[in-house]
Short mmCIF file of C-alpha atoms in Angstrom, two decimals:
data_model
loop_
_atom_site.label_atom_id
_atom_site.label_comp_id
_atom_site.label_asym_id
_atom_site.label_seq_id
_atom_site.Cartn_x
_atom_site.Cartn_y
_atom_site.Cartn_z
CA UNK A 1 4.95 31.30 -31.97
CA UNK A 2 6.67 34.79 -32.24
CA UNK A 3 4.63 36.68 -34.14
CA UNK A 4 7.65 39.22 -34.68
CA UNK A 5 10.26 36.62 -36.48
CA UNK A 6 8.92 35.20 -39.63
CA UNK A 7 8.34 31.66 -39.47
CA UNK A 8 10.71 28.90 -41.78
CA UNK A 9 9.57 28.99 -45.36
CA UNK A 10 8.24 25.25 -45.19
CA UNK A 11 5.92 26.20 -42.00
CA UNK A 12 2.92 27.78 -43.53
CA UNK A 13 2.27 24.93 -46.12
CA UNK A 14 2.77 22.18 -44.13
CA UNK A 15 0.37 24.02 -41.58
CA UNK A 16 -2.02 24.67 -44.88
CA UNK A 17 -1.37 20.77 -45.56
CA UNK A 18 -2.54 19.82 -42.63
CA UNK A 19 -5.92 22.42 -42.54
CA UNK A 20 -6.74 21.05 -45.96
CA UNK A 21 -6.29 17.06 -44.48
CA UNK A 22 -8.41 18.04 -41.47
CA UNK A 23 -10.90 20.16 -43.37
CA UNK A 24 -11.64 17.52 -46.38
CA UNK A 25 -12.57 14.82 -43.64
CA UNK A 26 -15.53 17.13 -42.54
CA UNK A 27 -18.32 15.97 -45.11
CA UNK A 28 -17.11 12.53 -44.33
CA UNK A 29 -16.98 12.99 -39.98
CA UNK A 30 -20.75 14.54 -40.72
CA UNK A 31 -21.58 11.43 -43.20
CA UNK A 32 -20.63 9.32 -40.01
CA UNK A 33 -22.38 11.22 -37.63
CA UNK A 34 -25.95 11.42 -39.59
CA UNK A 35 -25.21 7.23 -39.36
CA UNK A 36 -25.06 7.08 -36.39
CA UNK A 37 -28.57 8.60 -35.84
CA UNK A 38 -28.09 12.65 -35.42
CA UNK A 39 -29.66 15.01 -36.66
CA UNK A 40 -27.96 17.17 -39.19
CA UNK A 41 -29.14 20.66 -37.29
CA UNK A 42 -27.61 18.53 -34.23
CA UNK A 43 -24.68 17.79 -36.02
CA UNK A 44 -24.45 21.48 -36.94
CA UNK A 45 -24.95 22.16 -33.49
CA UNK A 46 -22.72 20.07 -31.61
CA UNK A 47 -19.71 20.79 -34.01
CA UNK A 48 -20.15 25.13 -33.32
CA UNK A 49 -20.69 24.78 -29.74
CA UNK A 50 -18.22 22.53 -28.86
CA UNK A 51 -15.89 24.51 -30.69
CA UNK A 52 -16.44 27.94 -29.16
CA UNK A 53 -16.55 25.91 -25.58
CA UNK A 54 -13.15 24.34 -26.21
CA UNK A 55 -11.66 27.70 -27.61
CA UNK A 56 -13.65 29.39 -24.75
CA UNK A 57 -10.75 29.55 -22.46
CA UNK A 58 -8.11 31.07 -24.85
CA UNK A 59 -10.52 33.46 -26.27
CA UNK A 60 -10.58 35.05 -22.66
CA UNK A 61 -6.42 34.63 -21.53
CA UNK A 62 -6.15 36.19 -25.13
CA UNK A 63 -8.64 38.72 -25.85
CA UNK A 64 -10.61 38.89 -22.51
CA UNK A 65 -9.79 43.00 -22.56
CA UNK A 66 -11.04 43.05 -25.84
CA UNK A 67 -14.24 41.42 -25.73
CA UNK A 68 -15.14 43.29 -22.89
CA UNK A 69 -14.95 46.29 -24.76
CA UNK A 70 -17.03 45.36 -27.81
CA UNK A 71 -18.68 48.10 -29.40
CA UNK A 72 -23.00 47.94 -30.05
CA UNK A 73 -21.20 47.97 -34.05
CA UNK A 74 -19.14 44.77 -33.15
CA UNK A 75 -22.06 43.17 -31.39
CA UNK A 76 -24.51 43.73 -34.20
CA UNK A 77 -21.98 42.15 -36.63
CA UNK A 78 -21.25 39.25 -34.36
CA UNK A 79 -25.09 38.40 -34.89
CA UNK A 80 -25.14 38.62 -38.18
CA UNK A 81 -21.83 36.82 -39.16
CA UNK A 82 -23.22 33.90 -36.74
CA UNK A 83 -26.97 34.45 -38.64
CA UNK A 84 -24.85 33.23 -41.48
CA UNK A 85 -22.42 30.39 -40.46
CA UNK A 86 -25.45 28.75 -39.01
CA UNK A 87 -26.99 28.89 -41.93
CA UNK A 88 -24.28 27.40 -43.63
CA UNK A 89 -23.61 24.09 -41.24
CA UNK A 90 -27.14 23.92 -41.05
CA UNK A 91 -27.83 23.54 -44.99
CA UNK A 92 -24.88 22.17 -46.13
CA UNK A 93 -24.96 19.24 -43.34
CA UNK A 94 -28.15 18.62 -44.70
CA UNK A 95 -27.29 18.50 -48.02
CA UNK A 96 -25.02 15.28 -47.43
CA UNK A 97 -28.49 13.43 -46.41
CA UNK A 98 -29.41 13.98 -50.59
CA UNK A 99 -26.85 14.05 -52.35
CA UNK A 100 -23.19 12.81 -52.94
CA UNK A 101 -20.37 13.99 -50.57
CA UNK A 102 -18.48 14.97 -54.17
CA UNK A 103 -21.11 17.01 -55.49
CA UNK A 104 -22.19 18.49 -51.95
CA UNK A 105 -18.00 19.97 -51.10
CA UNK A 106 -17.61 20.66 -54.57
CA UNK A 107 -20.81 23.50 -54.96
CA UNK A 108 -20.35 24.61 -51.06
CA UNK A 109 -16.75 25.74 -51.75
CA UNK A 110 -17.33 28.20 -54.64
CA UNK A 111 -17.75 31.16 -52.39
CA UNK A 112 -15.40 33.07 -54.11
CA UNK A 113 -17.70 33.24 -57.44
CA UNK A 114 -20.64 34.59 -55.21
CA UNK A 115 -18.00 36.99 -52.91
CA UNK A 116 -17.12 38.57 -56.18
CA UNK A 117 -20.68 38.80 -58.08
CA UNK A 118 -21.99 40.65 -55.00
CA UNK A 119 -18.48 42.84 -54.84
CA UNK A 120 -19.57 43.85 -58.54
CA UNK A 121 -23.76 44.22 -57.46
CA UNK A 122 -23.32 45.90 -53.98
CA UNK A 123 -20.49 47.69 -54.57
CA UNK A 124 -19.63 47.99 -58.22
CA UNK A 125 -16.37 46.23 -58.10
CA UNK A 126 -15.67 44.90 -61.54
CA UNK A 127 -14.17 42.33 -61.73
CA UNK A 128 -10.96 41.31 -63.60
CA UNK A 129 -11.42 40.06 -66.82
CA UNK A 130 -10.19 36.78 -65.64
CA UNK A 131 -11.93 36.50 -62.73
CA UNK A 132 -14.92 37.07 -65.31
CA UNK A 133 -14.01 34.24 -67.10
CA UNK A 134 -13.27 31.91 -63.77
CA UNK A 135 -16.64 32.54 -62.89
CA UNK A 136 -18.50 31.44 -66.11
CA UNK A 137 -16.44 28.37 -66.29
CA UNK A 138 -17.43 27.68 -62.64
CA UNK A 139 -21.03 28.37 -62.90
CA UNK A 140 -20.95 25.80 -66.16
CA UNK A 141 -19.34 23.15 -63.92
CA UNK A 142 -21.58 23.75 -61.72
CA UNK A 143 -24.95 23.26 -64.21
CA UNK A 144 -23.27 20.10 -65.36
CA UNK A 145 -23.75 18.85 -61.86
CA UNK A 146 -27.24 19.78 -61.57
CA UNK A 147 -27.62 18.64 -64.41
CA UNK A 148 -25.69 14.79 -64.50
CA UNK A 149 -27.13 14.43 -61.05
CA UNK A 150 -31.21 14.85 -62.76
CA UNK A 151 -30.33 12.53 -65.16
CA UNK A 152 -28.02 9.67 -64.06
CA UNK A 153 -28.06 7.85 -60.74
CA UNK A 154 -26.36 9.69 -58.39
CA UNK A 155 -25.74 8.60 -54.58
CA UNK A 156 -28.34 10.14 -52.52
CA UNK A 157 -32.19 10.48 -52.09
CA UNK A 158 -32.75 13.75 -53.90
CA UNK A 159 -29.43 14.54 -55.34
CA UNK A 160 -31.06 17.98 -56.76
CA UNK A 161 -32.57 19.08 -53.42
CA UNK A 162 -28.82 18.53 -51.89
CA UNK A 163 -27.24 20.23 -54.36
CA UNK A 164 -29.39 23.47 -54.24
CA UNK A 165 -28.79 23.02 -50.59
CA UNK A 166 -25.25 22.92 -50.66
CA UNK A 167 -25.07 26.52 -53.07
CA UNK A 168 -27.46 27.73 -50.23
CA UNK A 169 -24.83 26.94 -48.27
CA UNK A 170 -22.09 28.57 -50.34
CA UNK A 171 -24.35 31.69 -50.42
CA UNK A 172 -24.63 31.66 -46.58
CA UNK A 173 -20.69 31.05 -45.97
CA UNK A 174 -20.27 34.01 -48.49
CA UNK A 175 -22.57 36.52 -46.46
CA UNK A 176 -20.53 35.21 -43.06
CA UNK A 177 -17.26 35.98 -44.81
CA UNK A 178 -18.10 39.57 -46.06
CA UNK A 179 -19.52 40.08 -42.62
CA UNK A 180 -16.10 38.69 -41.17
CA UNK A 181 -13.89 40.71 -42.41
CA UNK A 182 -14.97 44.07 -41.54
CA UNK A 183 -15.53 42.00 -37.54
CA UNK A 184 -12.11 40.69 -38.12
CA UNK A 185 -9.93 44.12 -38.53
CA UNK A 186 -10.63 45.18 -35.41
CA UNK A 187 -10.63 42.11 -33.24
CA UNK A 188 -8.34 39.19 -32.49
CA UNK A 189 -8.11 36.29 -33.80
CA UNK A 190 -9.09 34.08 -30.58
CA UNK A 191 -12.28 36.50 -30.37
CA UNK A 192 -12.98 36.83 -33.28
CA UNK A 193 -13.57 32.70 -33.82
CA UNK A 194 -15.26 32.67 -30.36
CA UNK A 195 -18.01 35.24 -31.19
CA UNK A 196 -18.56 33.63 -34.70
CA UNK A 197 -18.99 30.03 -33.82
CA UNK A 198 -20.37 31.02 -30.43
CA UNK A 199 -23.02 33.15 -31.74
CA UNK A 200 -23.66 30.35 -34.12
CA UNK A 201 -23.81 27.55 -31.87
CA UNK A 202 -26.66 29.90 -30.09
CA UNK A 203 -28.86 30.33 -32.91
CA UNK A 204 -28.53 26.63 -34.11
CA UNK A 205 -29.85 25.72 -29.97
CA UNK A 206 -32.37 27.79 -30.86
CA UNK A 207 -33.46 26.29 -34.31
CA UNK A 208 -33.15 23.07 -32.71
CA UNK A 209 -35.25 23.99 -29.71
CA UNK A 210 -37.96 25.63 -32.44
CA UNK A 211 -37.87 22.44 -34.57
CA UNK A 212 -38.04 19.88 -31.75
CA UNK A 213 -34.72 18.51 -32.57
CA UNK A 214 -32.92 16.44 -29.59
CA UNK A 215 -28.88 17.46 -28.57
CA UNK A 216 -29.17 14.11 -26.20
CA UNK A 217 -29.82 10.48 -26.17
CA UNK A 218 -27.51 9.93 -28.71
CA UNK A 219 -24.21 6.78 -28.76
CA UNK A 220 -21.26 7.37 -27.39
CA UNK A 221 -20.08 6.96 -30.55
CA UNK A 222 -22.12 9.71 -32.15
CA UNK A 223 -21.16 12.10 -29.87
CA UNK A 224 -17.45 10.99 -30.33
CA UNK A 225 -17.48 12.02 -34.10
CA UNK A 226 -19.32 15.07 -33.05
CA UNK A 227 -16.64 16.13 -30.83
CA UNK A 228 -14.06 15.08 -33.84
CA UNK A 229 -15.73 17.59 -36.40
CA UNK A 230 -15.16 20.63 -33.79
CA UNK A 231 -11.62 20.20 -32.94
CA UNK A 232 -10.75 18.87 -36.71
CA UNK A 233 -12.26 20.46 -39.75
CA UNK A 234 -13.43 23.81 -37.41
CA UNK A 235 -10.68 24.39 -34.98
CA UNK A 236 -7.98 22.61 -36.80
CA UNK A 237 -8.67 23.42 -40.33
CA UNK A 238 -10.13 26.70 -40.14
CA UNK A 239 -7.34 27.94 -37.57
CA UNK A 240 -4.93 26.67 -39.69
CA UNK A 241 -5.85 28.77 -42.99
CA UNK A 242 -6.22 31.75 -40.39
CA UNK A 243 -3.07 31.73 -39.11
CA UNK A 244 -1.27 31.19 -42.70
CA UNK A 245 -3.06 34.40 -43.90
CA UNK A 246 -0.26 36.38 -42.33
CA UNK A 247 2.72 34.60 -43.89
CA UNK A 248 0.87 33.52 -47.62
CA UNK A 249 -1.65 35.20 -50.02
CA UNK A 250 -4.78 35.01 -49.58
CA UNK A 251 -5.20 34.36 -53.39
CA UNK A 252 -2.98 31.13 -52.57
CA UNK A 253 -5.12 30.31 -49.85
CA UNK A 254 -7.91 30.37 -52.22
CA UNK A 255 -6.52 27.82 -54.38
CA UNK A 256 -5.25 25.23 -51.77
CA UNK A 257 -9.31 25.30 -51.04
CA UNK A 258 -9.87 23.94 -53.76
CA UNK A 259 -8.41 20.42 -52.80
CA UNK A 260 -11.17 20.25 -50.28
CA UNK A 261 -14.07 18.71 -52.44
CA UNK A 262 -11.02 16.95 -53.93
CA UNK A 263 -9.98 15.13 -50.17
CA UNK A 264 -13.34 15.04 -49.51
CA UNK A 265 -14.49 13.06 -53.11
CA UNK A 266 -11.65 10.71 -52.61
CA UNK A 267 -12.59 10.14 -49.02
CA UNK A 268 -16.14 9.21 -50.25
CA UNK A 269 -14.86 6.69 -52.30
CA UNK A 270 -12.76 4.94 -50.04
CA UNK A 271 -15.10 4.68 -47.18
CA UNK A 272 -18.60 5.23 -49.04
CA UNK A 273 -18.28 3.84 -52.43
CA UNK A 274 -19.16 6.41 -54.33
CA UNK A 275 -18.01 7.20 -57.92
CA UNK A 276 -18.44 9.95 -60.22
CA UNK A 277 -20.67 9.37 -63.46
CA UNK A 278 -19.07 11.18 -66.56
CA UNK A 279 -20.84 14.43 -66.81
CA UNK A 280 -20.45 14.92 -62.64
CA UNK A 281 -16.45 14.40 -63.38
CA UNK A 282 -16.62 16.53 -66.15
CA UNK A 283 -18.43 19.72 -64.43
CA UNK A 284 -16.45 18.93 -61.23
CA UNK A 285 -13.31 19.51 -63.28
CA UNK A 286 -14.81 22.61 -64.78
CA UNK A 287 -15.82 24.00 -61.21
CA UNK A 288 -12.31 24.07 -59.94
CA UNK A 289 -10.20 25.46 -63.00
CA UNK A 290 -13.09 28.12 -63.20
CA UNK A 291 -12.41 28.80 -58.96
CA UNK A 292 -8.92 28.80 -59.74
CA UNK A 293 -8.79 31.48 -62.42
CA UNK A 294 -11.32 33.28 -60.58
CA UNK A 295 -8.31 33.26 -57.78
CA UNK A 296 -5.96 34.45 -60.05
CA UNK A 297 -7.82 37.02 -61.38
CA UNK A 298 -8.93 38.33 -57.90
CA UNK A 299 -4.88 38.14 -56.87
CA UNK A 300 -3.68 40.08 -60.28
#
């Protein structure tokens, strides 16, 4: 598209629509996968490296100039920013083994609370008193689920384990996004994404090789839903909110995230079954109206 004449005013949240469509079916695609018989740090795997190899080709028609030029600065921050988004896949996948897909999305999605707590400790941003306020509503919702999922039955093995996996997660996603935006002013978008989930993809290969974990032998099938996860929720969804940074808010951005663990809960139910007990409803709810205000406050 013409990056010079400004899009109709429909385009960018129809393109958000469908990011948010292909992002929510993530937790479900990796629910599928893990029944299939792989291995979340495969799933991880699989989903980054297939991604950077399919976006491999544009990244170099696109930005080939540029990426030959990377600075030891760039390079360093490439390393880290992938440090962190494997991380992220790699805990968060996991976290759908324990716990439900509702409570998993819904806790891995509040990296705005954690982006601006360590904006106020690192660099003494203060933040806005409603963005104060967003935040202790969210961290509330977020103890209610902890705390519902100790006490009632929730879907999964060790619904607190996946839980504290999935903020692990959130804190992981958080560190890649600080780390991304400094890497992301002075490089392209296509290079950008291809150093991040490249660099990823390598230091998942090498977690797996560490841990023993297999990338073969797996169905057809398997490896099917694998290859769904990179071009839907990564390349898909995460290229779509990308490319409607330059024609929508970022604050706005923030909040159609927050229909993720939404999709994703109503997803669940259709194809797993699972419902929400009372208290897990209740600090769901709390979670996003606290993110949301938190949003605000951030945009005002």
């Amino acid at each position: 598209m013409d990056g010079s004449k400004a899009p109709p005013r429909w385009l960018p949240f129809l393109v958000l629509g469908v990011g948010l469509l292909a992002i929510s079916c993530g937790a479900i695609l990796a629910r599928f996968a893990q029944a299939y018989g792989l291995p979340s740090l495969t799933i991880a795997t699989l989903r980054l490296g297939l991604a950077a190899l399919l976006i491999t080709p544009l990244a170099l028609w696109q930005s080939g100039h540029t990426l030959r030029a990377l600075t030891r600065q760039q390079g360093l921050l490439t390393v880290g920013a992938g440090f962190f988004l494997a991380l992220h896949f790699a805990t968060w996948i996991t976290s759908l083994e324990y716990t439900s897909v509702a409570s998993s999305t819904a806790l891995v999605t509040t990296n705005l609370l954690w982006i601006g707590i360590a904006s106020f400790v690192l660099f003494g941003d203060r933040p806005s008193r409603l963005m104060a306020v967003g935040i202790a509503i969210s961290i509330t919702g977020s103890g209610l689920i902890f705390w519902s999922d100790s006490r009632d039955s929730a879907p999964g093995s060790n619904p607190l384990l996946g839980n504290f996996l999935a903020v692990v997660g959130s804190w992981c996603f958080s560190a890649y996004l600080l780390i991304g935006r400094r890497l992301r002013a002075s490089l392209p978008l296509p290079a950008y994404v291809w150093l991040a989930y490249g660099s990823a993809a390598i230091f998942l290969l090498l977690a797996c090789q560490a841990s023993g974990t297999p990338l073969t032998g797996y169905s057809n099938a398997a490896y099917v839903v694998a290859l769904g996860l990179a071009i839907g929720p990564q390349l898909l969804g995460h290229s779509a909110y990308n490319w409607s940074l330059k024609h929508v808010s970022a604050t706005f951005i923030a909040v159609v995230t927050l229909g993720e663990p939404v999709g994703s809960a109503l997803l669940a139910w259709m194809f797993f079954g699972e419902a929400f007990a009372l208290l897990q409803g209740t600090g769901f709810v709390l979670l996003l109206v606290g993110i949301y205000l938190a949003a605000r406050g951030e945009g005002g």
